[in-house]
GROMACS .gro file of N, CA and C in nm:
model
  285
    1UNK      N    1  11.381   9.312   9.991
    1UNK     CA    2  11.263   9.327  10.071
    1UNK      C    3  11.141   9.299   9.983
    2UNK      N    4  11.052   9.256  10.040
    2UNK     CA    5  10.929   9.204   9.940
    2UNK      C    6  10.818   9.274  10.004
    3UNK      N    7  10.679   9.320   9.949
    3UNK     CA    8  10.618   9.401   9.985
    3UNK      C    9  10.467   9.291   9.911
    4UNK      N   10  10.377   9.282  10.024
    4UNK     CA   11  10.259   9.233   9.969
    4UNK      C   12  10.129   9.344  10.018
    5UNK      N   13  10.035   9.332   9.967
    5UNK     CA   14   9.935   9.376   9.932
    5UNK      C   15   9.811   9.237   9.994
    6UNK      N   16   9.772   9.266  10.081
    6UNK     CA   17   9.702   9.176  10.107
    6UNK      C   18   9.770   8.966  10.101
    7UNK      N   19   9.734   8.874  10.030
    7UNK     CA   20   9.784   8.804  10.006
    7UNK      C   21   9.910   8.799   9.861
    8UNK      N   22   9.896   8.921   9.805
    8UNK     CA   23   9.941   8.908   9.652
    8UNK      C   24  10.103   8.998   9.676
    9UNK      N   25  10.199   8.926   9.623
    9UNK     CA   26  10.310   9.019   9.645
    9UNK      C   27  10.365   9.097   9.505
   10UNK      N   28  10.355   9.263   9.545
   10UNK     CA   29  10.397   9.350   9.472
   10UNK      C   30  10.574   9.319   9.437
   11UNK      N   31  10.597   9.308   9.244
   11UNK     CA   32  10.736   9.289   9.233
   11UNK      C   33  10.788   9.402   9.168
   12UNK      N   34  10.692   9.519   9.150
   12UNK     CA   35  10.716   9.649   9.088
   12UNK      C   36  10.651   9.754   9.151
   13UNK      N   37  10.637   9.891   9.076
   13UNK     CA   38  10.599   9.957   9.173
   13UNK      C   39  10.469   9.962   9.128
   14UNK      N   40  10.438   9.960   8.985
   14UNK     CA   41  10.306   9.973   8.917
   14UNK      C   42  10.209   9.860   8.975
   15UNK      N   43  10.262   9.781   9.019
   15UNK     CA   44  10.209   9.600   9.044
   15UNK      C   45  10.156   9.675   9.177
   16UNK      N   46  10.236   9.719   9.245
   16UNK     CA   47  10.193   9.792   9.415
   16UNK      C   48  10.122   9.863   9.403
   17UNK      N   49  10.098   9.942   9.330
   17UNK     CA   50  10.002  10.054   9.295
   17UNK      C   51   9.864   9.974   9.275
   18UNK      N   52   9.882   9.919   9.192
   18UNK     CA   53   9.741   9.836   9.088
   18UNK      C   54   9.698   9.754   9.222
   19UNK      N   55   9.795   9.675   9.285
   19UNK     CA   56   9.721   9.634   9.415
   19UNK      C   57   9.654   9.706   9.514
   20UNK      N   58   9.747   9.788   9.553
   20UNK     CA   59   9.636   9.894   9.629
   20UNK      C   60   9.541   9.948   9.631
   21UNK      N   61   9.500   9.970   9.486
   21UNK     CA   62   9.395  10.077   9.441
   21UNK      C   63   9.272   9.960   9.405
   22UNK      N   64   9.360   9.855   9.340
   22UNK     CA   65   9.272   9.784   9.338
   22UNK      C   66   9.232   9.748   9.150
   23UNK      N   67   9.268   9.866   9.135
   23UNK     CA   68   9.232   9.881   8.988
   23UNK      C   69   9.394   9.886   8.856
   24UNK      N   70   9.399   9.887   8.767
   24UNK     CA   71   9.528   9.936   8.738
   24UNK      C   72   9.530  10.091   8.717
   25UNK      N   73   9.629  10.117   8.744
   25UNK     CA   74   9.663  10.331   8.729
   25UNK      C   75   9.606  10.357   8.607
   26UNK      N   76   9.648  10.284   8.485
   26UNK     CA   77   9.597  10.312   8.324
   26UNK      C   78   9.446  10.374   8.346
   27UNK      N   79   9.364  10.248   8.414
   27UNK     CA   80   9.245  10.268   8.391
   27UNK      C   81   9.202  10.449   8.406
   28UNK      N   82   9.280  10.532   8.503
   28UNK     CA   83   9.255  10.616   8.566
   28UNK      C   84   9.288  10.727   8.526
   29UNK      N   85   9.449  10.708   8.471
   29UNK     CA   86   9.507  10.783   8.342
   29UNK      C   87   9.521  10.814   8.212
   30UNK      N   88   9.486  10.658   8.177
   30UNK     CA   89   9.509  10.651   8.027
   30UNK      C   90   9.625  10.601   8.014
   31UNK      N   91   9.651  10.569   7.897
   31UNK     CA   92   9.764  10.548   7.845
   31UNK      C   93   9.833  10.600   7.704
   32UNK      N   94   9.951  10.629   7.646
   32UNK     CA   95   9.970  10.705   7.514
   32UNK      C   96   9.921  10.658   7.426
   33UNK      N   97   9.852  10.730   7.310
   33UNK     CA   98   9.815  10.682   7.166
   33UNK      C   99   9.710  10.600   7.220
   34UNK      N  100   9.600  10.624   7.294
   34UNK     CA  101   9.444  10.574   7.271
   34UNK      C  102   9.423  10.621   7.199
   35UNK      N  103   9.291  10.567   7.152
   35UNK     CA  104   9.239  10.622   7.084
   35UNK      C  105   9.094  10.665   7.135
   36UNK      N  106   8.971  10.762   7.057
   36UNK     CA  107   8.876  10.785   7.141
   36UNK      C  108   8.821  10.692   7.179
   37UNK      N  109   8.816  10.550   7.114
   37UNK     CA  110   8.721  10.442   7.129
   37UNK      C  111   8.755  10.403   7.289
   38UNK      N  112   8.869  10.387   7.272
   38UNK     CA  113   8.965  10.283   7.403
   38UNK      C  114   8.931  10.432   7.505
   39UNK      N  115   8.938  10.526   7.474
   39UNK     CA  116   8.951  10.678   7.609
   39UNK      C  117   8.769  10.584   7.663
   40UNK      N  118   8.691  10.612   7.565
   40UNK     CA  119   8.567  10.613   7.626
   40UNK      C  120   8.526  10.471   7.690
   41UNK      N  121   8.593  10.383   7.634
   41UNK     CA  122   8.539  10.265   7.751
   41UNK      C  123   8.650  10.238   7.853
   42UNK      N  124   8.770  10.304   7.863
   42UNK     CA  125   8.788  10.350   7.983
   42UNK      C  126   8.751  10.400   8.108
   43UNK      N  127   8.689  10.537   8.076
   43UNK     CA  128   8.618  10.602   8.106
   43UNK      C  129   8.488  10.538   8.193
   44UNK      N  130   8.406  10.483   8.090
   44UNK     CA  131   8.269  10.390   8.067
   44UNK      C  132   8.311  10.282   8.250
   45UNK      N  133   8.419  10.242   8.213
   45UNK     CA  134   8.478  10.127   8.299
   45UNK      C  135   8.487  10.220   8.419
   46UNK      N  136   8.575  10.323   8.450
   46UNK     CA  137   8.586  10.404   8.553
   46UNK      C  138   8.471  10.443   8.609
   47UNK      N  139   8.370  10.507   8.560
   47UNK     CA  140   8.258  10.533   8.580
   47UNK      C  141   8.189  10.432   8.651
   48UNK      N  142   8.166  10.299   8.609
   48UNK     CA  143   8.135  10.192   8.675
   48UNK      C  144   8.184  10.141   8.809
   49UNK      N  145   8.291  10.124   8.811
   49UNK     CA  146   8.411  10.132   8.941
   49UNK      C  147   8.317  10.253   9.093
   50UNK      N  148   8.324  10.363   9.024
   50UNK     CA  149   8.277  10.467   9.105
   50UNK      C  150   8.161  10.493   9.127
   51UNK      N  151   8.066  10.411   9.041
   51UNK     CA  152   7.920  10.395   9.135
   51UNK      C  153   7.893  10.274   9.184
   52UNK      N  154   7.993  10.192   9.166
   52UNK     CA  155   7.957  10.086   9.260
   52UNK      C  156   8.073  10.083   9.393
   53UNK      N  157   8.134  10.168   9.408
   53UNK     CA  158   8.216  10.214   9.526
   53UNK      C  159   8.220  10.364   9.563
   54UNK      N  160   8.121  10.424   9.574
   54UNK     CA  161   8.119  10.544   9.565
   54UNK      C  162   8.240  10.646   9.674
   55UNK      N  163   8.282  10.590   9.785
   55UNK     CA  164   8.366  10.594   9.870
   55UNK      C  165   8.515  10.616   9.808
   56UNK      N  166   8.557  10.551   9.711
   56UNK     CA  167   8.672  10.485   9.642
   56UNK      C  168   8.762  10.681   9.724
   57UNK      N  169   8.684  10.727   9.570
   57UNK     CA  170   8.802  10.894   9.606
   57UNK      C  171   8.845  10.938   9.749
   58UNK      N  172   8.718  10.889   9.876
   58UNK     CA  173   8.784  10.956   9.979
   58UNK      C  174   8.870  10.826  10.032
   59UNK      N  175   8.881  10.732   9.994
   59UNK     CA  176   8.999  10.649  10.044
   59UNK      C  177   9.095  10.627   9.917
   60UNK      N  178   9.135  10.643   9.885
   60UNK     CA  179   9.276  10.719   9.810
   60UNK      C  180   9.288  10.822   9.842
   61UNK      N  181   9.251  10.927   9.872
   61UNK     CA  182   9.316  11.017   9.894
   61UNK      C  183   9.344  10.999  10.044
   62UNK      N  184   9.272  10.949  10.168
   62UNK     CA  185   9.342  10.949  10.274
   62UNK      C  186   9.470  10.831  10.268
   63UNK      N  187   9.460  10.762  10.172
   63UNK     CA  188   9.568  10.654  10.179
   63UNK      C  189   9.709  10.722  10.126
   64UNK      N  190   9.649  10.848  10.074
   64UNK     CA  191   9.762  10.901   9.986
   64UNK      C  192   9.800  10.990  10.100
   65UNK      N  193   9.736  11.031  10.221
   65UNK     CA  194   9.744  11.141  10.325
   65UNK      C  195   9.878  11.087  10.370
   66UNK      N  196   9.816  10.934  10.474
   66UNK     CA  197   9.895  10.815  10.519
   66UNK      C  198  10.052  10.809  10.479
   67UNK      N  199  10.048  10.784  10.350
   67UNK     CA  200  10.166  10.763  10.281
   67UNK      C  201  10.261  10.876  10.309
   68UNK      N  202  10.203  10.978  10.246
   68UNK     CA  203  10.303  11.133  10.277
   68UNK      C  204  10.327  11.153  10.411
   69UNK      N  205  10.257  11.136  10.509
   69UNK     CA  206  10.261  11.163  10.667
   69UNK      C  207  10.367  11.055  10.677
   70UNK      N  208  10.379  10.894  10.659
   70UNK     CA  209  10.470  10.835  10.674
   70UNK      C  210  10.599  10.826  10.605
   71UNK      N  211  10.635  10.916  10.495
   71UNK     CA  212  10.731  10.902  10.446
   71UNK      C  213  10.743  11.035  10.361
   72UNK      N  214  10.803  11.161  10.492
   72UNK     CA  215  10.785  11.248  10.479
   72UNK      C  216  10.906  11.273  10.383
   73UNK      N  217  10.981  11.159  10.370
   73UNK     CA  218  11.142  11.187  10.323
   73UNK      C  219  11.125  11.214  10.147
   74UNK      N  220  11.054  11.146  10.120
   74UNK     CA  221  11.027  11.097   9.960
   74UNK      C  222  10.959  11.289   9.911
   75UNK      N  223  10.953  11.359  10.002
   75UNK     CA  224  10.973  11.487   9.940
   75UNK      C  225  11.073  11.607   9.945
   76UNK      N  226  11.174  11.531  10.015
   76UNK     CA  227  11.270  11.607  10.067
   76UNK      C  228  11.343  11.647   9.929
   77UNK      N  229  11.360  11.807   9.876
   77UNK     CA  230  11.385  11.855   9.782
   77UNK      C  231  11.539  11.919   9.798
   78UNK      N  232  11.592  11.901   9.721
   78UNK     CA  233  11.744  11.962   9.695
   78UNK      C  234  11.796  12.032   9.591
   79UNK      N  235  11.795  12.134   9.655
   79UNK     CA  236  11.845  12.263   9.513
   79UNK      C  237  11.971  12.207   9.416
   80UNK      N  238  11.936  12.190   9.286
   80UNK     CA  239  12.061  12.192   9.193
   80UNK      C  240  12.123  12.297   9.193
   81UNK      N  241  12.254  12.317   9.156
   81UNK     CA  242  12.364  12.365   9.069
   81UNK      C  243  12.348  12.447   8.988
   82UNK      N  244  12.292  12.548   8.941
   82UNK     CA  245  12.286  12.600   8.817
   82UNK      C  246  12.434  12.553   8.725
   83UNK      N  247  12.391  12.531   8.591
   83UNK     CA  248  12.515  12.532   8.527
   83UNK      C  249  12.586  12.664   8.470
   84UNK      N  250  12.716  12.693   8.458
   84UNK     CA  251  12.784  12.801   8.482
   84UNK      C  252  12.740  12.803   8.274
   85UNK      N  253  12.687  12.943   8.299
   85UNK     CA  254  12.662  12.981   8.138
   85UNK      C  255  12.787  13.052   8.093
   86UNK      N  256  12.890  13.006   7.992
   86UNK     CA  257  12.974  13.065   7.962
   86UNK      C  258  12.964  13.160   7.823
   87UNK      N  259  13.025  13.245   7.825
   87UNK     CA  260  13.026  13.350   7.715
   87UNK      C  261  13.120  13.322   7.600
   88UNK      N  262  13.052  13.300   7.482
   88UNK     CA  263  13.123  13.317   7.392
   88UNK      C  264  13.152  13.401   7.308
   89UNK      N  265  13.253  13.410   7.187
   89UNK     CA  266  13.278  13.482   7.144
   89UNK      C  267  13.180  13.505   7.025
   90UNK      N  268  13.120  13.612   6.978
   90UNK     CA  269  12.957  13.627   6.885
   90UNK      C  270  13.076  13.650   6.737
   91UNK      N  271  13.099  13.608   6.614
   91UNK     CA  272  13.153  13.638   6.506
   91UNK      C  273  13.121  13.771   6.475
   92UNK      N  274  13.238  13.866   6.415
   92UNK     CA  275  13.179  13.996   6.406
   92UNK      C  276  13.155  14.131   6.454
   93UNK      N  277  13.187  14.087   6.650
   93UNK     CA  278  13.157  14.110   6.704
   93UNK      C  279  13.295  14.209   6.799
   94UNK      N  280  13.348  14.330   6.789
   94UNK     CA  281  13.444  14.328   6.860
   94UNK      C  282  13.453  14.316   7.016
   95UNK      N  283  13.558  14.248   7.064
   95UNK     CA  284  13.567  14.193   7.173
   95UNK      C  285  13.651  14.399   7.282
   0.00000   0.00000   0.00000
């Protein structure tokens, strides 16, 4: 199944994401081992994004409403197993 984004077709999920939003996720998160330089013109960049779309937050989050309302399944939770803790014998120790 192939999934596009306007004209551009998503081949991952990050690719779907970055299309949607428009932006890439990094920009928004970060990524491991920045450093402060790279955090702050991140940041710098984000900041920019959000005053020239000031709207942006309340449409992600209703897009994110959308999503959960349509695919109520992707939270459907299932209790594990506990694993059976077995007792051993402690050295020393009479049984």
């Amino acid at each position: 199944m192939r999934t596009y984004i306007g004209h551009h077709q998503a081949v991952s999920t990050d690719e779907f994401v970055e299309l949607a939003l428009g932006t890439p996720v990094e920009l928004w998160l970060g990524v491991e081992g920045e450093t402060d330089e790279e955090r702050a013109a991140r940041l710098d960049a984000a900041r920019d994004i959000l005053a020239d779309d000031p709207d942006l937050p309340d449409h992600l989050i209703r897009m994110a409403a959308e999503v959960i309302e349509e695919h109520q399944d992707l939270f459907d939770v299932v209790p594990l197993a506990r694993p059976i803790r077995r007792r051993t014998a402690r050295k020393g120790v009479a049984a």
